[in-house]
Amino acid sequence: MRPVKIAPSVLAYDLSDLRGAVGIADRGGADLVHLDVIDGHFAPNITFGAGTIRALRKNSKLVFEAHLMISEPARYLRDFLDAGSDIVVVHAETVDGPAFDALHAMVHSFGKQIGLALKPGTELPEWAEERLDRLKTIIVLTVNPGFSGQKMDVGQFPKIERLDRLISGKGLDVDIEVDGGIDSSNVSEVAKAGGNSFVAGAGVYNQPDPVLAISKIRQNAMAARSGA
Ligand code: DX5
Ligand code: ZN
């Protein structure tokens, strides 16, 4: 069974102290740091870019995952790899099969991994189904991309279940990562639907004790995955 992973999204923290946000992820025993890069074009917000990731990289050994909510991933991919991202996730709405192949080749030339993200209205495209074994992760967005602190759309659960059947059926270890509105109170539903990797912004950083919030999310997710 694919392992439970927790990925705090630093976008929800005090943006003048992203280093502190990464420190919290470290102390909470997170598996990944989720870095939401938004260009104001693909989604209606502008966050941070490769320079910020490069600066944060010096402060942590955790796996850095760059969630690229940008219209032209090919134009900037190298910058995000150079900056020290370990996993680069591009949106299915911004690429097709051949474009993905080119991105995949570049990511692998850096010895890094690639993932694919799906907006709420997007299903896994056929070209991606044919390339599943090349993906490290599939991010299912349970909110519209742009902002932290939105409510999770449970209407995305059937998509998570379909992906779980598809990936488990093929015996692949592609993570099913769910992103948007997750906290310790609803993570078990997401885990039961088939998610194994959980992004949490407000669910970690807007809690009274963010370090504790990470372990609570993990505990509840693991209990649900093991059927407790
Ligand atoms: C949405 C981002 C999410 C978001 C998560 O555009 O992809 O990663 O920041 O934050 P919460 O968990 O607060 O919804
Ligand atoms: Zn994200």
PDB file of N, CA and C in Angstrom, residues 69-128:
ATOM      1  N   MET A  69       1.795  26.185 -10.719  1.00  0.00           N
ATOM      2  CA  MET A  69       0.530  26.669 -11.281  1.00  0.00           C
ATOM      3  C   MET A  69       0.883  27.842 -12.188  1.00  0.00           C
ATOM      4  N   ILE A  70       1.555  27.488 -13.295  1.00  0.00           N
ATOM      5  CA  ILE A  70       2.018  28.506 -14.254  1.00  0.00           C
ATOM      6  C   ILE A  70       1.675  28.049 -15.666  1.00  0.00           C
ATOM      7  N   SER A  71       1.415  29.017 -16.532  1.00  0.00           N
ATOM      8  CA  SER A  71       0.945  28.700 -17.880  1.00  0.00           C
ATOM      9  C   SER A  71       2.016  28.119 -18.787  1.00  0.00           C
ATOM     10  N   GLU A  72       3.285  28.491 -18.533  1.00  0.00           N
ATOM     11  CA  GLU A  72       4.353  28.045 -19.431  1.00  0.00           C
ATOM     12  C   GLU A  72       5.433  27.292 -18.655  1.00  0.00           C
ATOM     13  N   PRO A  73       5.139  26.073 -18.209  1.00  0.00           N
ATOM     14  CA  PRO A  73       6.137  25.356 -17.400  1.00  0.00           C
ATOM     15  C   PRO A  73       7.465  25.154 -18.139  1.00  0.00           C
ATOM     16  N   ALA A  74       7.417  24.950 -19.464  1.00  0.00           N
ATOM     17  CA  ALA A  74       8.660  24.678 -20.199  1.00  0.00           C
ATOM     18  C   ALA A  74       9.625  25.857 -20.107  1.00  0.00           C
ATOM     19  N   ARG A  75       9.074  27.043 -20.014  1.00  0.00           N
ATOM     20  CA  ARG A  75       9.904  28.249 -19.992  1.00  0.00           C
ATOM     21  C   ARG A  75      10.714  28.373 -18.694  1.00  0.00           C
ATOM     22  N   TYR A  76      10.166  27.845 -17.623  1.00  0.00           N
ATOM     23  CA  TYR A  76      10.800  28.072 -16.311  1.00  0.00           C
ATOM     24  C   TYR A  76      11.287  26.808 -15.615  1.00  0.00           C
ATOM     25  N   LEU A  77      11.039  25.657 -16.226  1.00  0.00           N
ATOM     26  CA  LEU A  77      11.339  24.397 -15.532  1.00  0.00           C
ATOM     27  C   LEU A  77      12.780  24.308 -15.032  1.00  0.00           C
ATOM     28  N   ARG A  78      13.718  24.662 -15.908  1.00  0.00           N
ATOM     29  CA  ARG A  78      15.139  24.555 -15.553  1.00  0.00           C
ATOM     30  C   ARG A  78      15.452  25.393 -14.300  1.00  0.00           C
ATOM     31  N   ASP A  79      14.851  26.574 -14.221  1.00  0.00           N
ATOM     32  CA  ASP A  79      15.087  27.434 -13.047  1.00  0.00           C
ATOM     33  C   ASP A  79      14.669  26.726 -11.759  1.00  0.00           C
ATOM     34  N   PHE A  80      13.527  26.038 -11.820  1.00  0.00           N
ATOM     35  CA  PHE A  80      13.039  25.377 -10.601  1.00  0.00           C
ATOM     36  C   PHE A  80      13.895  24.163 -10.245  1.00  0.00           C
ATOM     37  N   LEU A  81      14.460  23.527 -11.239  1.00  0.00           N
ATOM     38  CA  LEU A  81      15.363  22.404 -10.979  1.00  0.00           C
ATOM     39  C   LEU A  81      16.684  22.927 -10.415  1.00  0.00           C
ATOM     40  N   ASP A  82      17.206  23.952 -11.067  1.00  0.00           N
ATOM     41  CA  ASP A  82      18.454  24.583 -10.592  1.00  0.00           C
ATOM     42  C   ASP A  82      18.323  25.062  -9.150  1.00  0.00           C
ATOM     43  N   ALA A  83      17.144  25.515  -8.802  1.00  0.00           N
ATOM     44  CA  ALA A  83      16.916  26.087  -7.467  1.00  0.00           C
ATOM     45  C   ALA A  83      16.889  25.020  -6.370  1.00  0.00           C
ATOM     46  N   GLY A  84      16.810  23.737  -6.781  1.00  0.00           N
ATOM     47  CA  GLY A  84      16.867  22.679  -5.775  1.00  0.00           C
ATOM     48  C   GLY A  84      15.545  21.976  -5.503  1.00  0.00           C
ATOM     49  N   SER A  85      14.584  22.106  -6.427  1.00  0.00           N
ATOM     50  CA  SER A  85      13.330  21.340  -6.265  1.00  0.00           C
ATOM     51  C   SER A  85      13.647  19.862  -6.494  1.00  0.00           C
ATOM     52  N   ASP A  86      13.053  18.998  -5.691  1.00  0.00           N
ATOM     53  CA  ASP A  86      13.252  17.555  -5.866  1.00  0.00           C
ATOM     54  C   ASP A  86      12.162  16.950  -6.746  1.00  0.00           C
ATOM     55  N   ILE A  87      10.954  17.479  -6.596  1.00  0.00           N
ATOM     56  CA  ILE A  87       9.817  17.035  -7.412  1.00  0.00           C
ATOM     57  C   ILE A  87       9.208  18.290  -8.029  1.00  0.00           C
ATOM     58  N   VAL A  88       9.019  18.259  -9.325  1.00  0.00           N
ATOM     59  CA  VAL A  88       8.382  19.386  -9.996  1.00  0.00           C
ATOM     60  C   VAL A  88       7.053  18.887 -10.551  1.00  0.00           C
ATOM     61  N   VAL A  89       5.985  19.573 -10.165  1.00  0.00           N
ATOM     62  CA  VAL A  89       4.645  19.132 -10.584  1.00  0.00           C
ATOM     63  C   VAL A  89       4.079  20.156 -11.561  1.00  0.00           C
ATOM     64  N   VAL A  90       3.751  19.689 -12.770  1.00  0.00           N
ATOM     65  CA  VAL A  90       3.167  20.583 -13.772  1.00  0.00           C
ATOM     66  C   VAL A  90       1.675  20.279 -13.904  1.00  0.00           C
ATOM     67  N   HIS A  91       0.937  21.231 -14.381  1.00  0.00           N
ATOM     68  CA  HIS A  91      -0.497  21.034 -14.526  1.00  0.00           C
ATOM     69  C   HIS A  91      -0.846  20.385 -15.863  1.00  0.00           C
ATOM     70  N   ALA A  92      -1.765  19.427 -15.808  1.00  0.00           N
ATOM     71  CA  ALA A  92      -2.191  18.723 -17.016  1.00  0.00           C
ATOM     72  C   ALA A  92      -2.804  19.685 -18.034  1.00  0.00           C
ATOM     73  N   GLU A  93      -3.351  20.794 -17.550  1.00  0.00           N
ATOM     74  CA  GLU A  93      -4.000  21.745 -18.462  1.00  0.00           C
ATOM     75  C   GLU A  93      -2.981  22.540 -19.271  1.00  0.00           C
ATOM     76  N   THR A  94      -1.680  22.442 -18.899  1.00  0.00           N
ATOM     77  CA  THR A  94      -0.668  23.283 -19.557  1.00  0.00           C
ATOM     78  C   THR A  94       0.238  22.503 -20.513  1.00  0.00           C
ATOM     79  N   VAL A  95       0.033  21.180 -20.586  1.00  0.00           N
ATOM     80  CA  VAL A  95       0.912  20.363 -21.438  1.00  0.00           C
ATOM     81  C   VAL A  95       0.101  19.307 -22.187  1.00  0.00           C
ATOM     82  N   ASP A  96       0.734  18.728 -23.232  1.00  0.00           N
ATOM     83  CA  ASP A  96       0.163  17.539 -23.867  1.00  0.00           C
ATOM     84  C   ASP A  96       1.234  16.444 -23.805  1.00  0.00           C
ATOM     85  N   GLY A  97       1.004  15.326 -24.440  1.00  0.00           N
ATOM     86  CA  GLY A  97       1.942  14.200 -24.345  1.00  0.00           C
ATOM     87  C   GLY A  97       3.376  14.587 -24.731  1.00  0.00           C
ATOM     88  N   PRO A  98       3.572  15.108 -25.973  1.00  0.00           N
ATOM     89  CA  PRO A  98       4.942  15.445 -26.389  1.00  0.00           C
ATOM     90  C   PRO A  98       5.589  16.519 -25.492  1.00  0.00           C
ATOM     91  N   ALA A  99       4.811  17.504 -25.080  1.00  0.00           N
ATOM     92  CA  ALA A  99       5.366  18.554 -24.199  1.00  0.00           C
ATOM     93  C   ALA A  99       5.775  17.939 -22.861  1.00  0.00           C
ATOM     94  N   PHE A 100       4.953  17.033 -22.348  1.00  0.00           N
ATOM     95  CA  PHE A 100       5.297  16.361 -21.089  1.00  0.00           C
ATOM     96  C   PHE A 100       6.590  15.563 -21.251  1.00  0.00           C
ATOM     97  N   ASP A 101       6.717  14.869 -22.392  1.00  0.00           N
ATOM     98  CA  ASP A 101       7.919  14.050 -22.613  1.00  0.00           C
ATOM     99  C   ASP A 101       9.186  14.904 -22.535  1.00  0.00           C
ATOM    100  N   ALA A 102       9.109  16.106 -23.107  1.00  0.00           N
ATOM    101  CA  ALA A 102      10.273  16.996 -23.087  1.00  0.00           C
ATOM    102  C   ALA A 102      10.573  17.442 -21.648  1.00  0.00           C
ATOM    103  N   LEU A 103       9.546  17.769 -20.895  1.00  0.00           N
ATOM    104  CA  LEU A 103       9.743  18.186 -19.496  1.00  0.00           C
ATOM    105  C   LEU A 103      10.307  17.028 -18.676  1.00  0.00           C
ATOM    106  N   HIS A 104       9.726  15.869 -18.891  1.00  0.00           N
ATOM    107  CA  HIS A 104      10.171  14.669 -18.171  1.00  0.00           C
ATOM    108  C   HIS A 104      11.655  14.404 -18.426  1.00  0.00           C
ATOM    109  N   ALA A 105      12.063  14.548 -19.689  1.00  0.00           N
ATOM    110  CA  ALA A 105      13.473  14.296 -20.037  1.00  0.00           C
ATOM    111  C   ALA A 105      14.370  15.289 -19.289  1.00  0.00           C
ATOM    112  N   MET A 106      13.963  16.539 -19.238  1.00  0.00           N
ATOM    113  CA  MET A 106      14.807  17.519 -18.540  1.00  0.00           C
ATOM    114  C   MET A 106      14.873  17.225 -17.037  1.00  0.00           C
ATOM    115  N   VAL A 107      13.725  16.934 -16.445  1.00  0.00           N
ATOM    116  CA  VAL A 107      13.681  16.640 -15.008  1.00  0.00           C
ATOM    117  C   VAL A 107      14.585  15.445 -14.701  1.00  0.00           C
ATOM    118  N   HIS A 108      14.510  14.426 -15.520  1.00  0.00           N
ATOM    119  CA  HIS A 108      15.327  13.237 -15.265  1.00  0.00           C
ATOM    120  C   HIS A 108      16.809  13.490 -15.499  1.00  0.00           C
ATOM    121  N   SER A 109      17.134  14.420 -16.409  1.00  0.00           N
ATOM    122  CA  SER A 109      18.552  14.742 -16.627  1.00  0.00           C
ATOM    123  C   SER A 109      19.142  15.397 -15.375  1.00  0.00           C
ATOM    124  N   PHE A 110      18.295  15.948 -14.522  1.00  0.00           N
ATOM    125  CA  PHE A 110      18.745  16.521 -13.249  1.00  0.00           C
ATOM    126  C   PHE A 110      18.685  15.482 -12.123  1.00  0.00           C
ATOM    127  N   GLY A 111      18.232  14.290 -12.440  1.00  0.00           N
ATOM    128  CA  GLY A 111      18.085  13.255 -11.412  1.00  0.00           C
ATOM    129  C   GLY A 111      16.910  13.529 -10.482  1.00  0.00           C
ATOM    130  N   LYS A 112      15.923  14.292 -10.966  1.00  0.00           N
ATOM    131  CA  LYS A 112      14.763  14.654 -10.142  1.00  0.00           C
ATOM    132  C   LYS A 112      13.502  13.973 -10.673  1.00  0.00           C
ATOM    133  N   GLN A 113      12.363  14.266 -10.021  1.00  0.00           N
ATOM    134  CA  GLN A 113      11.134  13.574 -10.404  1.00  0.00           C
ATOM    135  C   GLN A 113      10.036  14.546 -10.809  1.00  0.00           C
ATOM    136  N   ILE A 114       9.091  14.026 -11.589  1.00  0.00           N
ATOM    137  CA  ILE A 114       8.022  14.892 -12.111  1.00  0.00           C
ATOM    138  C   ILE A 114       6.661  14.371 -11.670  1.00  0.00           C
ATOM    139  N   GLY A 115       5.728  15.298 -11.460  1.00  0.00           N
ATOM    140  CA  GLY A 115       4.355  14.934 -11.143  1.00  0.00           C
ATOM    141  C   GLY A 115       3.396  15.715 -12.018  1.00  0.00           C
ATOM    142  N   LEU A 116       2.135  15.338 -11.947  1.00  0.00           N
ATOM    143  CA  LEU A 116       1.104  15.986 -12.752  1.00  0.00           C
ATOM    144  C   LEU A 116      -0.044  16.404 -11.831  1.00  0.00           C
ATOM    145  N   ALA A 117      -0.538  17.633 -12.014  1.00  0.00           N
ATOM    146  CA  ALA A 117      -1.647  18.110 -11.178  1.00  0.00           C
ATOM    147  C   ALA A 117      -2.894  18.305 -12.032  1.00  0.00           C
ATOM    148  N   LEU A 118      -4.045  18.084 -11.404  1.00  0.00           N
ATOM    149  CA  LEU A 118      -5.335  18.194 -12.087  1.00  0.00           C
ATOM    150  C   LEU A 118      -6.218  19.204 -11.360  1.00  0.00           C
ATOM    151  N   LYS A 119      -6.676  20.220 -12.093  1.00  0.00           N
ATOM    152  CA  LYS A 119      -7.657  21.144 -11.515  1.00  0.00           C
ATOM    153  C   LYS A 119      -8.945  20.375 -11.230  1.00  0.00           C
ATOM    154  N   PRO A 120      -9.842  20.924 -10.407  1.00  0.00           N
ATOM    155  CA  PRO A 120     -11.083  20.202 -10.105  1.00  0.00           C
ATOM    156  C   PRO A 120     -11.874  19.777 -11.357  1.00  0.00           C
ATOM    157  N   GLY A 121     -11.837  20.570 -12.403  1.00  0.00           N
ATOM    158  CA  GLY A 121     -12.622  20.223 -13.596  1.00  0.00           C
ATOM    159  C   GLY A 121     -11.894  19.331 -14.581  1.00  0.00           C
ATOM    160  N   THR A 122     -10.698  18.880 -14.247  1.00  0.00           N
ATOM    161  CA  THR A 122      -9.863  18.118 -15.198  1.00  0.00           C
ATOM    162  C   THR A 122      -9.757  16.660 -14.771  1.00  0.00           C
ATOM    163  N   GLU A 123      -9.984  15.762 -15.732  1.00  0.00           N
ATOM    164  CA  GLU A 123      -9.755  14.327 -15.487  1.00  0.00           C
ATOM    165  C   GLU A 123      -8.360  13.976 -15.991  1.00  0.00           C
ATOM    166  N   LEU A 124      -7.842  12.845 -15.567  1.00  0.00           N
ATOM    167  CA  LEU A 124      -6.529  12.410 -16.047  1.00  0.00           C
ATOM    168  C   LEU A 124      -6.606  12.227 -17.559  1.00  0.00           C
ATOM    169  N   PRO A 125      -5.811  12.958 -18.340  1.00  0.00           N
ATOM    170  CA  PRO A 125      -5.889  12.808 -19.791  1.00  0.00           C
ATOM    171  C   PRO A 125      -5.360  11.443 -20.243  1.00  0.00           C
ATOM    172  N   GLU A 126      -5.794  11.024 -21.437  1.00  0.00           N
ATOM    173  CA  GLU A 126      -5.368   9.725 -21.959  1.00  0.00           C
ATOM    174  C   GLU A 126      -3.846   9.654 -22.111  1.00  0.00           C
ATOM    175  N   TRP A 127      -3.259  10.782 -22.575  1.00  0.00           N
ATOM    176  CA  TRP A 127      -1.798  10.763 -22.772  1.00  0.00           C
ATOM    177  C   TRP A 127      -1.075  10.519 -21.443  1.00  0.00           C
ATOM    178  N   ALA A 128      -1.682  10.994 -20.348  1.00  0.00           N
ATOM    179  CA  ALA A 128      -1.032  10.826 -19.044  1.00  0.00           C
ATOM    180  C   ALA A 128      -1.219   9.396 -18.545  1.00  0.00           C
TER     181      ALA A 128
END
